[in-house]
Short mmCIF file of C-alpha atoms in Angstrom, two decimals:
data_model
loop_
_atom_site.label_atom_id
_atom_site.label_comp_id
_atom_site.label_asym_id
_atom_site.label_seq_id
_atom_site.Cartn_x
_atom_site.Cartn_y
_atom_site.Cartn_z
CA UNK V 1 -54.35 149.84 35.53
CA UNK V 2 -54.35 153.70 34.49
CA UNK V 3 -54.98 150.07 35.08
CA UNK V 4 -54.55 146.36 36.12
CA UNK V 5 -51.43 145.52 33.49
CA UNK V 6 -53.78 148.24 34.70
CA UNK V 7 -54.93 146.71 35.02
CA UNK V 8 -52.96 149.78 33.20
CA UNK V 9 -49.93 152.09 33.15
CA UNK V 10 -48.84 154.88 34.35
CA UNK V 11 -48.56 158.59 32.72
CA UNK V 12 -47.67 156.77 30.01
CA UNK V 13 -48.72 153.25 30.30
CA UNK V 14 -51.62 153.10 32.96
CA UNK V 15 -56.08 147.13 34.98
CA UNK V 16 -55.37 148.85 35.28
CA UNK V 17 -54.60 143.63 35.43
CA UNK V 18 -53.84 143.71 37.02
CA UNK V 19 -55.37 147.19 39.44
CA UNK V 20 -56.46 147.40 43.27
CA UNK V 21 -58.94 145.20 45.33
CA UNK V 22 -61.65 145.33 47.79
CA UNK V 23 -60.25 146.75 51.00
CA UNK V 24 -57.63 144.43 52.84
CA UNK V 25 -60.20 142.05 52.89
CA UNK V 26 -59.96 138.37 51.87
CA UNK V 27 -59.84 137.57 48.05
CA UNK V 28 -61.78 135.62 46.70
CA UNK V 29 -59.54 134.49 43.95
CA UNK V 30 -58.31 130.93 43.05
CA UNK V 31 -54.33 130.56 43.19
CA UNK V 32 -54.01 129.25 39.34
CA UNK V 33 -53.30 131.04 36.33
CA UNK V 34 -56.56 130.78 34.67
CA UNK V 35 -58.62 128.67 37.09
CA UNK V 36 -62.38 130.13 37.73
CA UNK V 37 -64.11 130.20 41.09
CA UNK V 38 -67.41 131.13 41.77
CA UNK V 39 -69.49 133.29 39.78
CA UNK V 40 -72.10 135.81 39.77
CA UNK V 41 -74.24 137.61 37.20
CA UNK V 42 -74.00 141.26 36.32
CA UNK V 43 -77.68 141.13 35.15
CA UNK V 44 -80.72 139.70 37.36
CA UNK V 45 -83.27 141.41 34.71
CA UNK V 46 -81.59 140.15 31.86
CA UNK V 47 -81.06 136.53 32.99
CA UNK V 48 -82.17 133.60 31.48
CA UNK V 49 -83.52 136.20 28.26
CA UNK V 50 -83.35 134.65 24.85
CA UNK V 51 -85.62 137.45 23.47
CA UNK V 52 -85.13 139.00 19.95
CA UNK V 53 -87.44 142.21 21.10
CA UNK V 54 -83.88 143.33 22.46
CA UNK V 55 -83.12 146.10 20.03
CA UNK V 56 -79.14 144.58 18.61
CA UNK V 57 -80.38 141.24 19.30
CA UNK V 58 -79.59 140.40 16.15
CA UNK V 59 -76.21 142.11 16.04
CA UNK V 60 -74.77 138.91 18.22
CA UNK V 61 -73.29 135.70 17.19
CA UNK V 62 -76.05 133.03 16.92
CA UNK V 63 -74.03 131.48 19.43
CA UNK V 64 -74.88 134.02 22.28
CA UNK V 65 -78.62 134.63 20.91
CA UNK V 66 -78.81 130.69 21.45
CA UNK V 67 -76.99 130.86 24.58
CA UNK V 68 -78.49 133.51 26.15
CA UNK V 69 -75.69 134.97 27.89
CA UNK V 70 -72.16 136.16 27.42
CA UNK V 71 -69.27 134.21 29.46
CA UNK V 72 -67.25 137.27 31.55
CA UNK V 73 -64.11 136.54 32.88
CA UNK V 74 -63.16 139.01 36.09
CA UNK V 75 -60.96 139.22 38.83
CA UNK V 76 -63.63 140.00 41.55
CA UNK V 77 -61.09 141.68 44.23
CA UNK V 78 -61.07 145.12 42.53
CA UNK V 79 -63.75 147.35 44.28
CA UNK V 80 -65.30 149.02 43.51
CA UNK V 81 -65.06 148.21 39.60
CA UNK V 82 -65.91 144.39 40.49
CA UNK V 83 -66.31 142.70 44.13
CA UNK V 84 -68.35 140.12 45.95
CA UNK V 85 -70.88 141.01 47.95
CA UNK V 86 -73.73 138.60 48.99
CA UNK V 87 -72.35 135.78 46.86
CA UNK V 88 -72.89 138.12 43.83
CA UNK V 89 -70.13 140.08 41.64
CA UNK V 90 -71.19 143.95 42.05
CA UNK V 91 -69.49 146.84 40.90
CA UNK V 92 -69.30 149.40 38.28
CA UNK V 93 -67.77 146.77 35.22
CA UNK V 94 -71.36 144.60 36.41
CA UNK V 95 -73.73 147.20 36.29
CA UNK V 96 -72.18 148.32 32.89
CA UNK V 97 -72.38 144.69 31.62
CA UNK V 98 -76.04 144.83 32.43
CA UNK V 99 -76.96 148.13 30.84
CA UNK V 100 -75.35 146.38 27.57
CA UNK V 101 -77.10 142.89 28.45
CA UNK V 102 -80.80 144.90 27.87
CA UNK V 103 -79.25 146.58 24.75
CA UNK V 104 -78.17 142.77 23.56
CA UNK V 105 -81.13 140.68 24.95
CA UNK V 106 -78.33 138.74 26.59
CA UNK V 107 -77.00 138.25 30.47
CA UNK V 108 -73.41 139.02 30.92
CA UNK V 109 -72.37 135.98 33.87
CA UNK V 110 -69.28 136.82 35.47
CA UNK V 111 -66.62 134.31 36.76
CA UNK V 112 -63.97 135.41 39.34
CA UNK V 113 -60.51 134.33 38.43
CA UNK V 114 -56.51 135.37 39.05
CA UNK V 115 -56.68 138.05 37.21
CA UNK V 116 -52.99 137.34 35.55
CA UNK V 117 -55.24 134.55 33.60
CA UNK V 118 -58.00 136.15 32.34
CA UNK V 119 -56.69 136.53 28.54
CA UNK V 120 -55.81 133.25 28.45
CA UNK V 121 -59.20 131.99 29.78
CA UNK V 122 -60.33 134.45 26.83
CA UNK V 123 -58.02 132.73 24.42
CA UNK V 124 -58.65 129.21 25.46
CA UNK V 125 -62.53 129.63 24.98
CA UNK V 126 -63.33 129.29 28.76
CA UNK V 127 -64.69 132.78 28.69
CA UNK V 128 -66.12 135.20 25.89
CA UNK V 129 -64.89 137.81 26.97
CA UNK V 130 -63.08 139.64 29.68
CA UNK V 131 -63.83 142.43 31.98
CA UNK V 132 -62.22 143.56 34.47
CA UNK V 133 -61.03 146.72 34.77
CA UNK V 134 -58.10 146.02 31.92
CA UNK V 135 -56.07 148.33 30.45
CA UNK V 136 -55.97 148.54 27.07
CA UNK V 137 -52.41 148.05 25.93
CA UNK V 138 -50.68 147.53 22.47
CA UNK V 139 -48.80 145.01 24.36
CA UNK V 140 -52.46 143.35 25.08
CA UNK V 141 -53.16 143.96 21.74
CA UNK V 142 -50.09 142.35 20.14
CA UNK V 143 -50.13 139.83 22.51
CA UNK V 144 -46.62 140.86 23.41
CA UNK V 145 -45.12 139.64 27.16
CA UNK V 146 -43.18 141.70 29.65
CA UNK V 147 -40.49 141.89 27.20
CA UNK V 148 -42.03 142.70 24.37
CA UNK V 149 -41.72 139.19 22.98
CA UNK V 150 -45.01 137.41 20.87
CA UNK V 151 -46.77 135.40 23.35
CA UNK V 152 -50.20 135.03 21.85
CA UNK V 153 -52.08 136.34 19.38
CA UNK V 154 -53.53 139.42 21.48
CA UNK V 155 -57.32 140.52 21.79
CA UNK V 156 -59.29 143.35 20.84
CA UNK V 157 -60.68 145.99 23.39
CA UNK V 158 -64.03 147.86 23.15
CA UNK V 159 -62.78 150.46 25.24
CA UNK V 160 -65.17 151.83 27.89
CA UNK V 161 -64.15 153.86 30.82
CA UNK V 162 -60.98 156.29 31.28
CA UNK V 163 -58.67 156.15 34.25
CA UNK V 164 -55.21 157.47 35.51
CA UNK V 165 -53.18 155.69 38.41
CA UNK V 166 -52.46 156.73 42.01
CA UNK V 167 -50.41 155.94 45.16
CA UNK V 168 -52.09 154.34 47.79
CA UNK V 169 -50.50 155.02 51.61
CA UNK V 170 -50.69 154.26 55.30
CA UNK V 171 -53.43 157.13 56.69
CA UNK V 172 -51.36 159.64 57.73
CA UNK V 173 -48.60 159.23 54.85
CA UNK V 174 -45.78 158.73 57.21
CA UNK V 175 -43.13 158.60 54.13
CA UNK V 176 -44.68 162.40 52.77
CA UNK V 177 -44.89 160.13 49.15
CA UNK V 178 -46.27 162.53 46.61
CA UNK V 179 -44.74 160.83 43.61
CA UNK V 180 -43.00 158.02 41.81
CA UNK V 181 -39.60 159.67 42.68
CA UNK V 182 -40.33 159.68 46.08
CA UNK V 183 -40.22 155.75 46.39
CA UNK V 184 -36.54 155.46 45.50
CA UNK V 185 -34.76 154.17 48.45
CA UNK V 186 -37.84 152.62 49.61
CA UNK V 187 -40.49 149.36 49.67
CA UNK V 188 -43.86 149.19 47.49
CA UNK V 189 -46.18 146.47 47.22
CA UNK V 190 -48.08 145.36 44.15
CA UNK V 191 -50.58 143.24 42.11
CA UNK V 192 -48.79 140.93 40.56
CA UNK V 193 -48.89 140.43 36.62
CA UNK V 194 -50.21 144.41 36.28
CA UNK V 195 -49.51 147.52 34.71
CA UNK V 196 -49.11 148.59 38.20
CA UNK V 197 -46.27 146.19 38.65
CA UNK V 198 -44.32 147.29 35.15
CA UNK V 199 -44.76 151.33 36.48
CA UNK V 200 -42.63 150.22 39.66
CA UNK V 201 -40.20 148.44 37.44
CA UNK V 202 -39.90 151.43 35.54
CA UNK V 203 -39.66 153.83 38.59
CA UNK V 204 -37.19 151.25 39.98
CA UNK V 205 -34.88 151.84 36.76
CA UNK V 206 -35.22 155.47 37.30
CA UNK V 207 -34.14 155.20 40.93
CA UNK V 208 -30.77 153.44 40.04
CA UNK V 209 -28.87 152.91 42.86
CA UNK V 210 -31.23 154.83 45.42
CA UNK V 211 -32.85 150.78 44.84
CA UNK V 212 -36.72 150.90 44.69
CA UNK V 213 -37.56 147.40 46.11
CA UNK V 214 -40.87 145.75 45.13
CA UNK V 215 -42.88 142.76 46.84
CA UNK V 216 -45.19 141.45 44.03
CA UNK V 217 -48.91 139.27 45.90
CA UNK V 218 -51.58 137.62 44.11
CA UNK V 219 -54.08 139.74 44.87
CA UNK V 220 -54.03 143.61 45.58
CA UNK V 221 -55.28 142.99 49.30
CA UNK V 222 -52.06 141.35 50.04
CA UNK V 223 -50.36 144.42 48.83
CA UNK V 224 -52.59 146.26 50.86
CA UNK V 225 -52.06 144.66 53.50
CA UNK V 226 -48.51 145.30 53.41
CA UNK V 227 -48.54 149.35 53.13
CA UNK V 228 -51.42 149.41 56.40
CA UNK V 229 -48.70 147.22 58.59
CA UNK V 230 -46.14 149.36 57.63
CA UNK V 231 -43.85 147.09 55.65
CA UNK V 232 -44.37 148.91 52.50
CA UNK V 233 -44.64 152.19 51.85
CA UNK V 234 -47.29 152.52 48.76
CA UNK V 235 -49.09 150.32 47.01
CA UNK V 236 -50.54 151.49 43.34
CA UNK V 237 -54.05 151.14 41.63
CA UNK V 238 -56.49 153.09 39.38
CA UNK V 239 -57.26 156.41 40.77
CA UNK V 240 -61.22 155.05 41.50
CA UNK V 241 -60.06 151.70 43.16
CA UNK V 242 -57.39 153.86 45.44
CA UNK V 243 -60.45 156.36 46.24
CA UNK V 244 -62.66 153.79 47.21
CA UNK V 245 -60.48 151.91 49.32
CA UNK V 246 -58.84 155.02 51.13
CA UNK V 247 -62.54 155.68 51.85
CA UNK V 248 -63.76 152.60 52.99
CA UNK V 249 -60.92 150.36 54.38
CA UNK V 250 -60.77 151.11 58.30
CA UNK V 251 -63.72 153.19 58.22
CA UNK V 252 -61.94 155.67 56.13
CA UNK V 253 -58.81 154.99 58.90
CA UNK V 254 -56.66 152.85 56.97
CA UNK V 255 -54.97 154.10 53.97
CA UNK V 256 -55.02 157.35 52.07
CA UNK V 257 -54.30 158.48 48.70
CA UNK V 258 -51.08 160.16 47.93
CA UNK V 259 -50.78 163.24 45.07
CA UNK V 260 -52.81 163.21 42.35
CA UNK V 261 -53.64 161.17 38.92
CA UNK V 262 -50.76 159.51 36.65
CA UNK V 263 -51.81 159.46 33.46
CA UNK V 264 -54.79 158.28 32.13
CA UNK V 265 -55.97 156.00 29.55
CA UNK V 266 -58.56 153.28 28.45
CA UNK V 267 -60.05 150.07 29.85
CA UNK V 268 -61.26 147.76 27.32
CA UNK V 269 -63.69 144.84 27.19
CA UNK V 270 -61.57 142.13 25.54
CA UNK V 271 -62.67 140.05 22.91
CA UNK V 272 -60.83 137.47 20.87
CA UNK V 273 -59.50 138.73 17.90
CA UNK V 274 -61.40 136.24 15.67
CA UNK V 275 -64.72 137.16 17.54
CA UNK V 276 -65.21 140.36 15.44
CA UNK V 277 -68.88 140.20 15.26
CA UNK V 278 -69.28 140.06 19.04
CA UNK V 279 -66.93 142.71 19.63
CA UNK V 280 -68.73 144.87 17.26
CA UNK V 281 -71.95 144.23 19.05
CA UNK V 282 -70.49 145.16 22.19
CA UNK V 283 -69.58 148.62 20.61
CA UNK V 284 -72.57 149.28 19.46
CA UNK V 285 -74.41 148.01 22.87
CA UNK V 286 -72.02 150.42 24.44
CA UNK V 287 -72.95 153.57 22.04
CA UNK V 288 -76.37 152.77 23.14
CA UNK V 289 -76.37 153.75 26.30
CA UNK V 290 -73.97 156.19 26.40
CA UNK V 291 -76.71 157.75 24.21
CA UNK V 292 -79.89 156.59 26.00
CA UNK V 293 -77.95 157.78 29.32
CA UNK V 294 -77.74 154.27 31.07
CA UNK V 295 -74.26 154.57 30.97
CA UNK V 296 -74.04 157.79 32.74
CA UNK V 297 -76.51 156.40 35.56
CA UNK V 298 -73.78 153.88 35.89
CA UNK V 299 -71.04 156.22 36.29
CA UNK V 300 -73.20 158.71 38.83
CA UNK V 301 -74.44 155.71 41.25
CA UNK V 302 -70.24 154.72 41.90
CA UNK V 303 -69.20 158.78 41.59
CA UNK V 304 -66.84 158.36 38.98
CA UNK V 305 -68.49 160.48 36.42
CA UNK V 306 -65.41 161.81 35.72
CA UNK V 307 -63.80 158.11 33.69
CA UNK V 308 -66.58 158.39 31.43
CA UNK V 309 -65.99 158.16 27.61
CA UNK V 310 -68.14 159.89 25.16
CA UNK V 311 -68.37 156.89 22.58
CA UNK V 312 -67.36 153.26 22.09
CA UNK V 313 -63.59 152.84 20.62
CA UNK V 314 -61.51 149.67 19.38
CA UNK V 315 -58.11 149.54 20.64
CA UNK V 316 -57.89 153.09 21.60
CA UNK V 317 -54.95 152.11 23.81
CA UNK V 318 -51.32 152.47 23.40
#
């Protein structure tokens, strides 16, 4: 979602794949399931460094310590957890990669994708690993589809910030939405291929014949879009994406965020399930500075202090 497909799910589901998106602005996403665009780097002090005086250098693949960097798969339309600015991915998933990068002597270089093909640009060995404000999921996990059906053979998740879901409005909230039970009867709009998406299939089973009716885009600023013109009445992303954007689309004019957090749960860095040693490396990067308090520096520069995690965890989600 808590994040895009949350990127997660909701109270009990919450990417995040699939969640939210720099403010009704134009995505800079590729149309293919899968296919890269352009990409950035989440570390200008650790690029280009090779070095072994990194202190888990030696905890990485010799792959990566040849290398020199880490391959990151995002879906840069998700402010403010990953965005372009400047021709550069920024965020908070960036500046988190790079506090990790000086742990691992590596660069973490980002490449902006759909995000509904991220896992399998993971799984194909296009990227390392992915980023991107995911939710970890058993379904991710299990590589299970929609349906609960074996589609893959899943990925592991090095789970690293905590987030619950939230309704994002027209500025104003014309419809008084304060919950999911208030959209029965009405119009949302939605990532496509998130958790988002599956809560407002669920909701839409609750609502029965009071039909919840959902318009599914490739990108959240589509769906954004829709709720500021009025021809949807909510959209839904992790509570820090719908904060940010209520504050900055418009000049704070634009959108606002209705009731309070759904849920909460984990986004993960995925890894592919046969990279175990990277994975582990990444845990232990991430213990680092959650106990050198680089991670914390992270979370107080974007004012989200509060989706902190006190240590690294492997498929915490469920």
């Amino acid at each position: 979602m808590t994040a895009r497909t949350t990127r997660r799910t909701t109270a009990t589901k919450s990417r995040t794949a699939a969640v939210g998106a720099i403010a009704v602005a134009g995505a800079l996403l590729l149309a293919g399931c899968g296919d890269q665009t352009g990409s950035g780097s989440g570390s200008d002090e650790t690029k280009g460094t090779k070095s072994s005086s990194a202190p888990l250098f030696d905890k990485l693949p010799k792959k990566y310590q040849d290398a020199g960097k880490i391959k990151v798969g995002t879906d840069a339309a998700y402010a403010p957890m990953e965005y372009e600015e400047g021709g550069k991915i920024v965020g908070i998933d960036p500046d988190i990669a790079a506090a990790l990068g000086k742990e691992l002597g590596v660069e973490f270089e980002f490449t902006s994708g759909t995000f509904d093909g991220l896992i399998t640009s993971l799984n194909t060995g296009r990227q390392d690993v992915v980023m991107s404000a995911m939710s970890d999921t058993k379904a991710r996990q299990e590589g299970l589809d929609d349906k609960g059906k074996k589609a893959g053979k899943g990925v592991d998740f090095v789970d690293y910030f905590n987030s619950g879901v939230s309704l994002l409005v027209k500025k104003g909230n014309p419809e008084n939405i304060k919950s999911l039970d208030d959209l029965c009867g009405k119009k949302v709009a939605v990532q496509r291929g998130t958790i988002y998406e599956d809560t407002f299939k669920d909701q839409a089973k609750k609502c029965g014949k009071d039909k919840l009716e959902i318009s599914s885009f490739d990108t959240d600023a589509e769906a954004q879009t829709r709720v500021k013109i009025g021809a949807a009445v909510a959209d839904l992303n992790d509570y820090p994406v719908a904060a940010h954007i209520a504050k900055t689309a418009g000049g704070g004019n634009d959108f606002e965020v209705a009731g309070g957090q759904i849920g909460a749960g984990p986004f993960g860095i995925a890894v592919n399930k046969d990279n175990t040693e990277l994975r582990d490396a990444i845990k232990a990067a991430l213990d680092a500075i959650i106990k050198n308090g680089e991670y914390e520096k992270v979370l107080e520069k974007w004012d989200v202090k509060d989706s902190a995690v006190t240590e690294a965890t492997v498929n915490a989600g469920k």
